Coordinates of C-alpha atoms (C1' of nucleotides) in Angstrom, one line a residue:
Chain A
M169 CA 86.6 35.3 -17.8
R170 CA 84.6 32.6 -19.5
S171 CA 81.3 33.4 -21.0
L172 CA 78.4 31.1 -21.5
L173 CA 77.2 30.8 -25.1
M174 CA 73.7 31.2 -26.2
S175 CA 73.1 27.5 -26.1
K176 CA 69.7 26.4 -24.8
D177 CA 71.0 24.4 -21.9
S178 CA 74.2 25.6 -20.2
D179 CA 76.1 23.2 -18.0
S180 CA 74.4 24.5 -15.0
A181 CA 71.2 24.2 -16.8
E182 CA 70.0 20.6 -16.6
K183 CA 70.1 20.2 -12.9
L184 CA 67.8 23.1 -12.5
I185 CA 64.1 22.7 -12.2
C186 CA 62.0 25.7 -12.9
V187 CA 58.5 26.8 -12.0
G188 CA 57.1 30.2 -11.4
D189 CA 58.1 30.6 -7.7
M190 CA 60.3 27.6 -7.4
P191 CA 63.5 27.1 -5.5
L192 CA 66.3 29.0 -6.9
K193 CA 69.3 26.9 -7.4
K194 CA 72.8 28.2 -7.5
R195 CA 74.8 31.4 -7.4
V196 CA 75.8 32.8 -10.7
P197 CA 79.5 33.1 -11.6
F198 CA 80.5 36.6 -12.2
A199 CA 80.7 36.4 -16.0
A200 CA 77.3 34.8 -16.7
L201 CA 76.4 36.9 -19.6
P202 CA 76.8 35.9 -23.3
P203 CA 79.2 38.1 -25.2
G204 CA 77.6 41.1 -26.9
F205 CA 74.8 41.0 -24.4
Q206 CA 72.7 44.2 -24.5
S207 CA 70.4 45.4 -21.8
T208 CA 68.8 48.8 -21.3
F209 CA 69.0 48.1 -17.6
L210 CA 72.6 46.9 -17.2
D211 CA 73.9 49.4 -19.8
A212 CA 73.0 52.3 -17.5
L213 CA 75.2 50.9 -14.8
T214 CA 78.9 51.0 -14.0
P215 CA 81.0 47.9 -14.3
R216 CA 81.2 47.8 -10.5
E217 CA 77.5 47.8 -10.1
I218 CA 77.0 45.2 -12.8
S219 CA 79.5 43.0 -11.1
A220 CA 77.8 43.3 -7.8
L221 CA 74.4 42.6 -9.4
L222 CA 75.6 39.5 -11.1
K223 CA 77.2 38.2 -8.0
A224 CA 73.9 38.4 -6.1
A225 CA 71.9 36.9 -8.9
R226 CA 70.5 33.4 -9.1
S227 CA 70.1 31.6 -12.4
V228 CA 66.9 29.9 -13.3
I229 CA 66.1 27.9 -16.5
I230 CA 62.8 28.6 -18.1
S231 CA 60.7 26.5 -20.4
P232 CA 57.9 27.4 -22.9
H233 CA 54.5 28.0 -21.4
E234 CA 56.0 28.6 -18.0
V235 CA 54.5 31.6 -16.3
L236 CA 57.3 33.7 -14.9
Q237 CA 55.2 36.2 -13.2
Q238 CA 51.5 36.7 -12.9
E239 CA 49.8 40.1 -12.6
G240 CA 48.3 40.8 -9.2
E241 CA 50.6 38.3 -7.4
P242 CA 53.0 39.8 -4.8
A243 CA 56.1 40.9 -6.6
E244 CA 58.9 39.0 -5.1
R245 CA 61.7 39.1 -7.6
L246 CA 63.4 41.4 -10.1
W247 CA 64.7 39.5 -13.0
L248 CA 66.6 39.8 -16.3
L249 CA 66.0 37.6 -19.3
R250 CA 69.4 36.1 -20.3
T251 CA 68.4 33.8 -23.1
G252 CA 65.1 32.8 -24.7
R253 CA 62.0 34.7 -25.4
V254 CA 58.9 35.7 -23.4
A255 CA 55.5 37.2 -24.0
V256 CA 54.3 40.1 -21.9
Y257 CA 50.6 40.5 -21.7
R258 CA 47.7 41.4 -19.4
L259 CA 44.8 39.1 -18.6
T260 CA 41.2 40.1 -19.0
Q261 CA 38.5 39.1 -16.5
D262 CA 37.3 36.5 -18.9
G263 CA 40.7 34.9 -19.0
N264 CA 41.8 36.2 -22.4
K265 CA 45.2 37.7 -23.0
L266 CA 45.9 41.2 -24.1
F267 CA 49.3 41.2 -25.7
L268 CA 51.7 44.0 -24.7
R269 CA 55.0 43.0 -26.2
W270 CA 57.7 40.4 -26.7
G271 CA 60.6 40.2 -24.2
V272 CA 64.0 39.4 -25.5
P273 CA 67.4 38.8 -23.8
G274 CA 68.5 41.8 -21.9
D275 CA 64.9 42.8 -20.9
T276 CA 64.3 43.2 -17.2
F277 CA 61.1 42.6 -15.4
G278 CA 59.5 42.6 -12.0
F279 CA 60.3 46.3 -11.2
A280 CA 57.1 46.2 -9.2
T281 CA 59.2 44.4 -6.6
I282 CA 61.1 47.5 -5.8
V283 CA 59.0 50.3 -7.0
R284 CA 55.4 49.7 -6.2
T285 CA 53.6 49.6 -2.9
P286 CA 52.1 47.2 -2.4
A287 CA 54.5 45.2 -4.5
Q288 CA 52.3 43.5 -7.1
Y289 CA 53.2 42.5 -10.6
L290 CA 51.6 44.7 -13.2
V291 CA 51.6 42.2 -16.1
T292 CA 51.8 38.5 -16.8
I293 CA 54.9 37.1 -18.5
E294 CA 55.1 33.7 -20.1
A295 CA 58.1 32.0 -21.6
I296 CA 57.7 31.0 -25.2
Q297 CA 61.2 29.4 -25.7
E298 CA 63.7 27.6 -23.7
G299 CA 66.0 30.0 -21.9
S300 CA 67.3 31.3 -18.7
I301 CA 66.9 34.3 -16.4
L302 CA 68.9 35.9 -13.7
A303 CA 66.8 36.7 -10.6
W304 CA 67.1 38.7 -7.5
N305 CA 64.8 38.4 -4.5
L306 CA 63.3 41.3 -2.7
A307 CA 65.8 41.4 0.2
D308 CA 68.8 41.3 -2.2
C309 CA 67.2 44.0 -4.4
Q310 CA 66.9 46.3 -1.5
A311 CA 70.3 45.6 -0.2
L312 CA 71.8 46.3 -3.6
I313 CA 69.9 49.5 -4.2
S314 CA 70.8 51.0 -0.9
R315 CA 74.4 50.0 -1.5
Y316 CA 74.4 51.2 -5.1
P317 CA 72.0 54.1 -5.6
G318 CA 73.0 54.2 -9.2
L319 CA 70.8 51.2 -9.9
S320 CA 67.8 53.5 -9.9
K321 CA 69.2 55.0 -13.0
G322 CA 68.9 51.7 -14.8
V323 CA 65.4 51.3 -13.5
N324 CA 64.5 54.7 -14.7
R325 CA 65.8 54.1 -18.2
T326 CA 64.1 50.8 -18.5
L327 CA 60.7 52.1 -17.3
S328 CA 61.0 55.0 -19.6
K329 CA 61.7 52.7 -22.5
Y330 CA 58.7 50.5 -21.7
L331 CA 56.5 53.5 -21.4
D332 CA 57.7 54.7 -24.8
G333 CA 57.1 51.3 -26.4
L334 CA 53.7 51.1 -24.8
I335 CA 52.7 54.5 -26.2
D336 CA 53.8 53.3 -29.6
R337 CA 51.7 50.2 -29.4
F338 CA 48.8 52.2 -28.2
V339 CA 49.1 54.6 -31.1
M340 CA 49.4 51.6 -33.5
C341 CA 46.2 50.0 -32.2
Q342 CA 44.2 53.2 -32.2
L343 CA 45.2 54.4 -35.6
Q344 CA 46.1 51.6 -37.9
S345 CA 43.9 49.1 -39.6
A346 CA 44.1 45.4 -38.9
E347 CA 46.2 44.8 -42.0
E348 CA 48.7 47.5 -41.1
R349 CA 49.0 46.2 -37.5
L350 CA 49.6 42.7 -38.8
A351 CA 52.3 43.8 -41.1
R352 CA 54.0 45.6 -38.3
V353 CA 53.7 42.7 -36.0
L354 CA 55.3 40.5 -38.6
V355 CA 58.3 42.8 -38.9
E356 CA 58.6 43.1 -35.1
S357 CA 58.3 39.4 -34.5
A358 CA 60.7 38.6 -37.3
G359 CA 63.2 40.9 -35.7
Q360 CA 62.8 39.6 -32.2
L361 CA 61.8 36.0 -32.5
G362 CA 62.8 35.1 -36.0
H363 CA 65.7 33.0 -37.2
A364 CA 67.3 32.6 -40.6
G365 CA 66.1 29.7 -42.7
P366 CA 66.7 28.5 -46.3
E367 CA 63.8 30.5 -47.7
G368 CA 63.9 33.5 -45.5
I369 CA 63.3 34.5 -42.0
E370 CA 61.3 31.9 -40.1
V371 CA 59.0 33.0 -37.3
D372 CA 57.7 30.2 -35.1
L373 CA 54.3 31.5 -34.3
K374 CA 50.8 30.1 -34.8
N375 CA 48.2 32.2 -36.5
E376 CA 46.5 32.5 -33.2
E377 CA 49.6 34.0 -31.6
V378 CA 50.2 36.4 -34.4
A379 CA 46.6 37.5 -34.1
L380 CA 47.0 38.0 -30.4
A381 CA 50.1 40.2 -30.9
A382 CA 48.4 42.2 -33.6
H383 CA 45.2 42.6 -31.5
M384 CA 42.8 41.1 -33.9
S385 CA 40.8 37.9 -34.3
L386 CA 42.3 34.7 -35.5
F387 CA 40.2 34.8 -38.6
T388 CA 41.2 38.3 -39.6
A389 CA 44.8 37.4 -39.2
T390 CA 44.4 34.2 -41.2
R391 CA 42.7 36.0 -44.0
H392 CA 45.5 38.6 -44.4
L393 CA 48.2 36.0 -44.1
S394 CA 46.5 33.8 -46.7
K395 CA 46.2 36.8 -49.0
W396 CA 49.9 37.5 -48.6
Q397 CA 50.7 33.9 -49.2
R398 CA 48.7 34.0 -52.5
T399 CA 50.6 37.2 -53.5
G400 CA 53.9 35.3 -52.7
L401 CA 55.0 37.7 -50.0
L402 CA 55.3 34.8 -47.5
K403 CA 54.9 31.1 -47.0
K404 CA 52.9 29.6 -44.2
H405 CA 53.3 26.3 -42.4
R406 CA 51.7 24.9 -39.4
G407 CA 53.0 27.1 -36.5
K408 CA 55.5 28.9 -38.7
I409 CA 55.6 31.8 -41.1
V410 CA 58.5 32.2 -43.6
V411 CA 59.2 35.6 -44.9
P412 CA 61.7 36.0 -47.8
S413 CA 61.9 39.7 -47.3
L414 CA 60.5 42.1 -44.8
S415 CA 60.8 45.1 -47.1
C416 CA 57.2 44.8 -48.3
F417 CA 55.9 45.0 -44.8
E418 CA 58.2 47.7 -43.5
K419 CA 56.9 50.5 -45.5
I420 CA 53.6 50.6 -43.6
P421 CA 53.2 53.8 -41.6
A422 CA 55.3 53.8 -38.5
D423 CA 52.6 55.2 -36.3
Chain B
M91 CA 40.3 79.5 -29.4
R92 CA 41.4 76.2 -30.8
S93 CA 40.5 73.3 -28.7
L94 CA 42.0 70.0 -28.2
L95 CA 41.3 68.7 -31.6
M96 CA 42.7 71.0 -34.2
S97 CA 46.4 71.1 -34.1
K98 CA 47.5 72.2 -37.5
D99 CA 47.5 75.9 -36.9
S100 CA 49.7 77.1 -34.1
D101 CA 47.8 80.3 -33.3
S102 CA 48.4 80.0 -29.6
A103 CA 51.7 81.6 -30.4
E104 CA 50.5 85.2 -30.0
K105 CA 49.0 85.0 -26.6
L106 CA 52.0 83.5 -25.0
I107 CA 55.3 82.5 -26.3
C108 CA 55.3 79.2 -24.7
V109 CA 56.8 75.9 -25.7
G110 CA 59.8 74.4 -24.0
D111 CA 62.1 77.3 -23.7
M112 CA 60.0 80.3 -22.7
P113 CA 60.9 82.9 -20.1
L114 CA 60.9 81.5 -16.6
K115 CA 59.3 83.8 -14.1
K116 CA 60.5 83.9 -10.6
R117 CA 62.2 82.0 -7.8
V118 CA 59.8 80.1 -5.7
P119 CA 59.5 80.7 -2.0
F120 CA 60.0 77.6 0.1
A121 CA 56.4 77.1 0.9
A122 CA 55.1 77.2 -2.6
L123 CA 52.7 74.3 -2.4
P124 CA 49.0 74.6 -1.5
P125 CA 48.1 72.8 1.7
G126 CA 47.1 69.2 1.2
F127 CA 49.1 69.0 -2.0
Q128 CA 49.6 65.4 -3.2
S129 CA 52.2 64.3 -5.6
T130 CA 53.4 60.8 -6.4
F131 CA 56.8 62.4 -7.2
L132 CA 57.3 64.5 -4.1
D133 CA 55.7 62.0 -1.8
A134 CA 58.5 59.6 -2.4
L135 CA 61.0 62.1 -1.2
T136 CA 62.3 63.2 2.2
P137 CA 61.4 66.7 3.5
R138 CA 65.0 67.7 3.0
E139 CA 64.9 66.7 -0.7
I140 CA 61.6 68.4 -1.2
S141 CA 62.9 71.6 0.3
A142 CA 65.9 71.5 -1.9
L143 CA 63.8 70.9 -5.0
L144 CA 61.4 73.8 -4.2
K145 CA 64.3 76.1 -3.6
A146 CA 65.7 75.4 -7.1
A147 CA 62.3 75.6 -8.8
R148 CA 61.0 78.4 -10.9
S149 CA 57.3 79.2 -11.1
V150 CA 55.6 79.7 -14.4
I151 CA 52.0 80.7 -15.0
I152 CA 50.1 78.7 -17.7
S153 CA 47.0 79.5 -19.7
P154 CA 44.6 77.3 -21.6
H155 CA 45.7 76.1 -25.0
E156 CA 49.3 76.8 -24.1
V157 CA 51.6 73.9 -25.2
L158 CA 53.8 73.1 -22.3
Q159 CA 55.9 70.5 -24.0
Q160 CA 55.8 69.1 -27.5
E161 CA 56.8 65.5 -28.4
G162 CA 60.0 65.3 -30.3
E163 CA 61.3 68.6 -29.1
P164 CA 64.5 68.5 -27.0
A165 CA 63.5 67.9 -23.4
E166 CA 64.9 70.9 -21.4
R167 CA 62.9 71.0 -18.3
L168 CA 61.3 68.8 -15.7
W169 CA 58.1 70.3 -14.2
L170 CA 55.4 69.8 -11.7
L171 CA 51.8 70.9 -12.2
R172 CA 51.0 73.0 -9.1
T173 CA 47.5 74.3 -10.1
G174 CA 45.3 73.9 -13.1
R175 CA 44.7 71.0 -15.5
V176 CA 46.5 69.8 -18.6
A177 CA 45.9 67.2 -21.3
V178 CA 48.5 64.7 -22.2
Y179 CA 48.4 63.3 -25.7
R180 CA 50.4 62.2 -28.7
L181 CA 50.2 63.7 -32.1
T182 CA 49.7 61.6 -35.2
Q183 CA 51.3 62.3 -38.6
D184 CA 48.1 63.8 -39.9
G185 CA 48.0 66.3 -37.1
N186 CA 45.3 64.6 -35.0
K187 CA 45.6 64.0 -31.3
L188 CA 45.6 60.7 -29.5
F189 CA 44.5 61.4 -25.9
L190 CA 46.6 59.7 -23.2
R191 CA 45.3 61.2 -20.0
W192 CA 44.5 64.3 -18.0
G193 CA 47.1 65.8 -15.8
V194 CA 46.2 67.3 -12.4
P195 CA 48.0 69.1 -9.7
G196 CA 50.9 67.0 -8.3
D197 CA 51.6 65.3 -11.6
T198 CA 55.1 65.7 -12.8
F199 CA 56.3 65.7 -16.5
G200 CA 59.4 66.1 -18.6
F201 CA 61.2 63.1 -17.2
A202 CA 62.7 62.7 -20.6
T203 CA 64.9 65.6 -19.6
I204 CA 66.8 63.4 -17.2
V205 CA 66.1 59.9 -18.3
R206 CA 66.3 59.7 -22.0
T207 CA 69.2 60.0 -24.4
P208 CA 68.8 62.0 -26.5
A209 CA 66.5 64.0 -24.2
Q210 CA 63.3 64.4 -26.2
Y211 CA 59.8 64.7 -24.9
L212 CA 57.7 61.6 -25.5
V213 CA 54.3 63.3 -25.4
T214 CA 52.7 66.6 -26.0
I215 CA 51.1 68.4 -23.1
E216 CA 48.6 71.3 -23.3
A217 CA 47.1 73.4 -20.6
I218 CA 43.3 73.4 -20.5
Q219 CA 42.9 75.7 -17.5
E220 CA 44.6 78.6 -15.9
G221 CA 47.3 77.4 -13.5
S222 CA 50.9 77.3 -12.6
I223 CA 53.8 74.9 -12.7
L224 CA 57.2 74.6 -11.0
A225 CA 60.0 73.9 -13.4
W226 CA 63.6 72.9 -13.3
N227 CA 66.0 73.2 -16.1
L228 CA 68.4 70.5 -17.2
A229 CA 71.4 71.8 -15.3
D230 CA 69.5 72.2 -12.1
C231 CA 68.0 68.7 -12.4
Q232 CA 71.4 67.1 -12.9
A233 CA 72.8 69.0 -9.9
L234 CA 69.9 68.1 -7.7
I235 CA 70.1 64.4 -8.7
S236 CA 73.7 64.0 -8.1
R237 CA 73.3 65.8 -4.7
Y238 CA 70.2 63.9 -3.8
P239 CA 70.2 60.4 -5.3
G240 CA 67.0 59.7 -3.5
L241 CA 65.2 61.8 -6.2
S242 CA 65.5 58.8 -8.5
K243 CA 63.0 57.0 -6.3
G244 CA 60.4 59.6 -7.0
V245 CA 61.1 59.3 -10.7
N246 CA 60.7 55.6 -10.5
R247 CA 57.4 55.7 -8.7
T248 CA 56.0 58.2 -11.1
L249 CA 57.1 56.4 -14.2
S250 CA 55.7 53.2 -12.8
K251 CA 52.4 54.9 -12.1
Y252 CA 52.2 56.3 -15.6
L253 CA 53.0 52.9 -17.0
D254 CA 50.3 51.4 -14.9
G255 CA 47.8 54.0 -16.0
L256 CA 48.7 53.6 -19.6
I257 CA 48.2 49.8 -19.5
D258 CA 44.8 50.4 -18.0
R259 CA 43.9 52.8 -20.7
F260 CA 45.1 50.4 -23.3
V261 CA 43.1 47.6 -21.9
M262 CA 40.1 49.8 -21.8
C263 CA 40.4 50.8 -25.4
Q264 CA 40.9 47.2 -26.6
L265 CA 38.2 45.5 -24.6
Q266 CA 35.4 47.9 -23.9
S267 CA 32.7 49.2 -26.2
A268 CA 32.3 52.9 -27.1
E269 CA 29.6 53.3 -24.6
E270 CA 31.6 51.8 -21.8
R271 CA 34.6 53.9 -22.6
L272 CA 32.5 57.0 -22.6
A273 CA 31.0 56.2 -19.3
R274 CA 34.4 55.7 -17.9
V275 CA 35.7 58.9 -19.3
L276 CA 32.8 60.7 -17.7
V277 CA 33.7 59.3 -14.3
E278 CA 37.4 60.1 -14.8
S279 CA 36.9 63.5 -16.1
A280 CA 34.3 64.4 -13.4
G281 CA 36.8 63.4 -10.8
Q282 CA 39.7 65.2 -12.3
L283 CA 38.3 68.2 -14.0
G284 CA 34.8 68.5 -12.6
H285 CA 33.5 71.1 -10.1
A286 CA 30.4 71.1 -8.0
G287 CA 27.4 73.0 -9.3
P288 CA 23.8 73.4 -8.3
E289 CA 22.6 70.4 -10.2
G290 CA 25.5 68.1 -9.8
I291 CA 29.1 67.8 -11.0
E292 CA 29.9 70.1 -13.9
V293 CA 32.5 69.1 -16.4
D294 CA 33.6 71.8 -18.8
L295 CA 34.3 69.8 -21.9
K296 CA 32.9 70.0 -25.4
N297 CA 31.5 66.8 -27.0
E298 CA 34.5 66.9 -29.2
E299 CA 36.9 66.8 -26.3
V300 CA 35.0 64.0 -24.5
A301 CA 35.1 62.0 -27.7
L302 CA 38.8 62.5 -28.0
A303 CA 39.3 61.3 -24.4
A304 CA 37.1 58.3 -25.0
H305 CA 38.8 57.4 -28.3
M306 CA 35.7 57.6 -30.5
S307 CA 34.2 59.9 -33.1
L308 CA 32.4 63.0 -32.2
F309 CA 29.2 61.5 -33.5
T310 CA 29.3 58.4 -31.5
A311 CA 30.0 60.4 -28.3
T312 CA 27.1 62.8 -29.1
R313 CA 24.7 59.9 -29.7
H314 CA 25.4 58.3 -26.3
L315 CA 25.4 61.6 -24.4
S316 CA 22.1 62.5 -26.0
K317 CA 20.7 59.1 -25.1
W318 CA 21.8 59.6 -21.5
Q319 CA 20.3 63.0 -21.4
R320 CA 16.9 61.6 -22.6
T321 CA 17.2 59.0 -19.8
G322 CA 17.8 61.8 -17.4
L323 CA 21.3 60.6 -16.3
L324 CA 22.9 63.9 -17.3
K325 CA 22.2 67.4 -18.7
K326 CA 24.1 68.9 -21.5
H327 CA 24.9 72.5 -22.3
R328 CA 27.3 73.9 -24.9
G329 CA 30.7 73.0 -23.8
K330 CA 29.6 71.5 -20.5
I331 CA 28.1 68.4 -19.1
V332 CA 26.3 68.3 -15.8
V333 CA 26.0 64.9 -14.0
P334 CA 23.8 64.7 -10.9
S335 CA 25.3 61.4 -9.9
L336 CA 28.2 59.3 -11.1
S337 CA 26.9 56.1 -9.6
C338 CA 25.1 55.0 -12.8
F339 CA 28.3 55.3 -14.8
E340 CA 30.6 53.7 -12.3
K341 CA 29.3 50.2 -12.4
I342 CA 30.8 49.7 -15.8
P343 CA 33.5 47.0 -15.8
A344 CA 36.8 48.4 -14.5
D345 CA 38.8 46.7 -17.2
Chain C
dC206 C1' 44.1 4.8 -38.3
dG207 C1' 41.6 7.8 -35.3
dG208 C1' 42.0 12.1 -32.8
dA209 C1' 43.6 16.5 -31.8
dT210 C1' 45.4 20.7 -33.5
dT211 C1' 45.8 24.1 -36.7
dC212 C1' 44.4 26.4 -40.7
dT213 C1' 41.0 28.1 -44.4
dT214 C1' 36.9 30.1 -46.3
dG215 C1' 32.3 31.8 -46.6
dA216 C1' 28.1 33.9 -44.7
dC217 C1' 26.4 37.1 -41.6
dG218 C1' 25.9 40.9 -38.5
dA219 C1' 27.1 44.4 -34.9
dG220 C1' 29.5 48.4 -33.9
dA221 C1' 31.2 52.4 -35.0
dA222 C1' 33.1 55.9 -38.6
dT223 C1' 31.7 58.8 -42.2
dC224 C1' 28.8 61.9 -44.7
dA225 C1' 25.1 65.2 -45.0
dA226 C1' 22.0 68.4 -43.4
dG227 C1' 20.1 71.1 -40.3
dA228 C1' 19.0 73.0 -35.5
dG229 C1' 20.5 75.4 -31.5
dT230 C1' 23.7 78.6 -29.1
dT231 C1' 27.0 82.3 -28.6
dG232 C1' 29.3 86.3 -29.8
dT233 C1' 30.1 90.5 -32.8
dG234 C1' 29.5 94.6 -35.4
dG235 C1' 26.5 97.8 -37.3
Chain D
dC6 C1' 18.7 95.5 -30.7
dC7 C1' 19.1 93.0 -34.7
dA8 C1' 21.5 90.4 -38.2
dC9 C1' 24.9 87.5 -39.2
dA10 C1' 28.7 84.5 -38.7
dA11 C1' 30.9 81.1 -36.2
dC12 C1' 30.7 77.5 -33.5
dT13 C1' 28.6 73.5 -31.3
dC14 C1' 25.4 70.0 -31.1
dT15 C1' 21.9 66.6 -33.1
dT16 C1' 20.1 63.1 -36.1
dG17 C1' 19.5 60.0 -39.9
dA18 C1' 21.3 57.4 -43.8
dT19 C1' 25.1 54.9 -45.5
dT20 C1' 29.3 52.3 -45.5
dC21 C1' 33.0 49.6 -43.9
dT22 C1' 35.8 47.0 -41.0
dC23 C1' 36.2 43.4 -38.5
dG24 C1' 34.4 39.8 -35.1
dT25 C1' 31.5 35.7 -34.8
dC26 C1' 29.8 31.4 -36.3
dA27 C1' 29.8 27.2 -39.1
dA28 C1' 31.9 23.8 -41.6
dG29 C1' 35.3 21.6 -43.4
dA30 C1' 40.4 20.8 -45.0
dA31 C1' 45.1 20.1 -43.9
dT32 C1' 48.6 18.6 -40.8
dC33 C1' 50.6 16.3 -37.1
dC34 C1' 51.0 12.5 -33.6
dG35 C1' 50.7 8.5 -31.0

DNA sequence: CGGATTCTTGACGAGAATCAAGAGTTGTGG
DNA sequence: CCACAACTCTTGATTCTCGTCAAGAATCCG
């Protein structure tokens, strides 16, 4: 079985066009996952179930700024992030974004499709990197679940993990100062979005995005980042933060 | 009696040896639920499944201040609140409590028992009224689930509902002012804990508890409550708030 | 070279936490 | 029944964090 590598555009990639609710293109070969792929959802399933899932999946390429699902819209697909990164947030009435978390390969979304009635997405998800997802439409989901009741276990585990993570974030926002939150977001983002560079881990985020993730104003974020730059703990560029070592930021209270 | 806030001293020990693994009382007769009982968990199940569940359940009486599960402890039972009220919160390192929500009859807890590995409770739950629960131990849960895979659906729906509710609370805490949060907590608490009285809905909560639920200091809560009392929107007594009409408080932004 | 983003810094103010002090309420024991 | 202690509530003064606004600097891009 041949596995696709983590490359941005796989062979199947370039012919695919992708928009929120666009035409799904082609069936996924059975071994569509990169080696070492980890997923809370899939890991709870048997090989047989995974295989059935993958056979029914359709692959879609995603591009930065693309909205993959929008809260309130009818939930029509369950999907798994294969490569790339996404941001999960909730919209406020005045159009602002309330950040909830980053999504990384292996994360599964759109459970509202099979769990909620009426099926409406709970959150908005936006791609922030090139990547690809595996998607299942409502009918296929239902068929799969009735054929493989074990899938519910994967859903359970994933929902439980999200609940856990959200409680943690809630605790963080209620109990920690802006500076502590920012440090934590830096560590988190470095781990989930960062890539190695000559001078340390590079995180391609604008101050504005970091501020969003840390739940503070752009100015407060900038101030602390500037301070840390003066102290030499990190270096800033336009749209990028370079951290030589995370250790200084990690010792901040965990919750 | 210690109330919601002080958690350092565990003096509730003497009145009832509670916590996770206390003596279960007696087998439940098949028709153990009050008429009109509503439960997100049970409502997702077939009559056959519900009947099997109830037969396997054990009933336990709960008393105010009793800790029904404690975060971090091994999760050993799944349980359903039959009557009474509970508070769900998370503890901080310094022993304070971060309120998450009220629990009312029909709510189900302890999913960690069957979903998480290792099985550890995620949150702490404390009874705030006399009441009773139906509980299932780990072995029975597993037996029931393997016999009735449909149970997972109930778990799914319940977890999803909790996730939804938690996102809402998170949004509320991030975007609304103290006054708006307090108004909302009043409405919520009146609906879930309140009972009718001669002058309106009575909510038996101390200022301290209301403040906890609204995520603000005791003083800020007191100030707004006093102001509303001067305006005539409510009347306060020691450990109780009487609201003639909720309509004034309901018009606050929903999120 | 504009023009558009993105970042920086300072000044200011609103909201809410903290601290302090006391008033009102409830319960208990003598 | 009173006195006292414990608890709960109230209010004002103070402080602090952080958001908002303004103005400009740095960077990128066609």
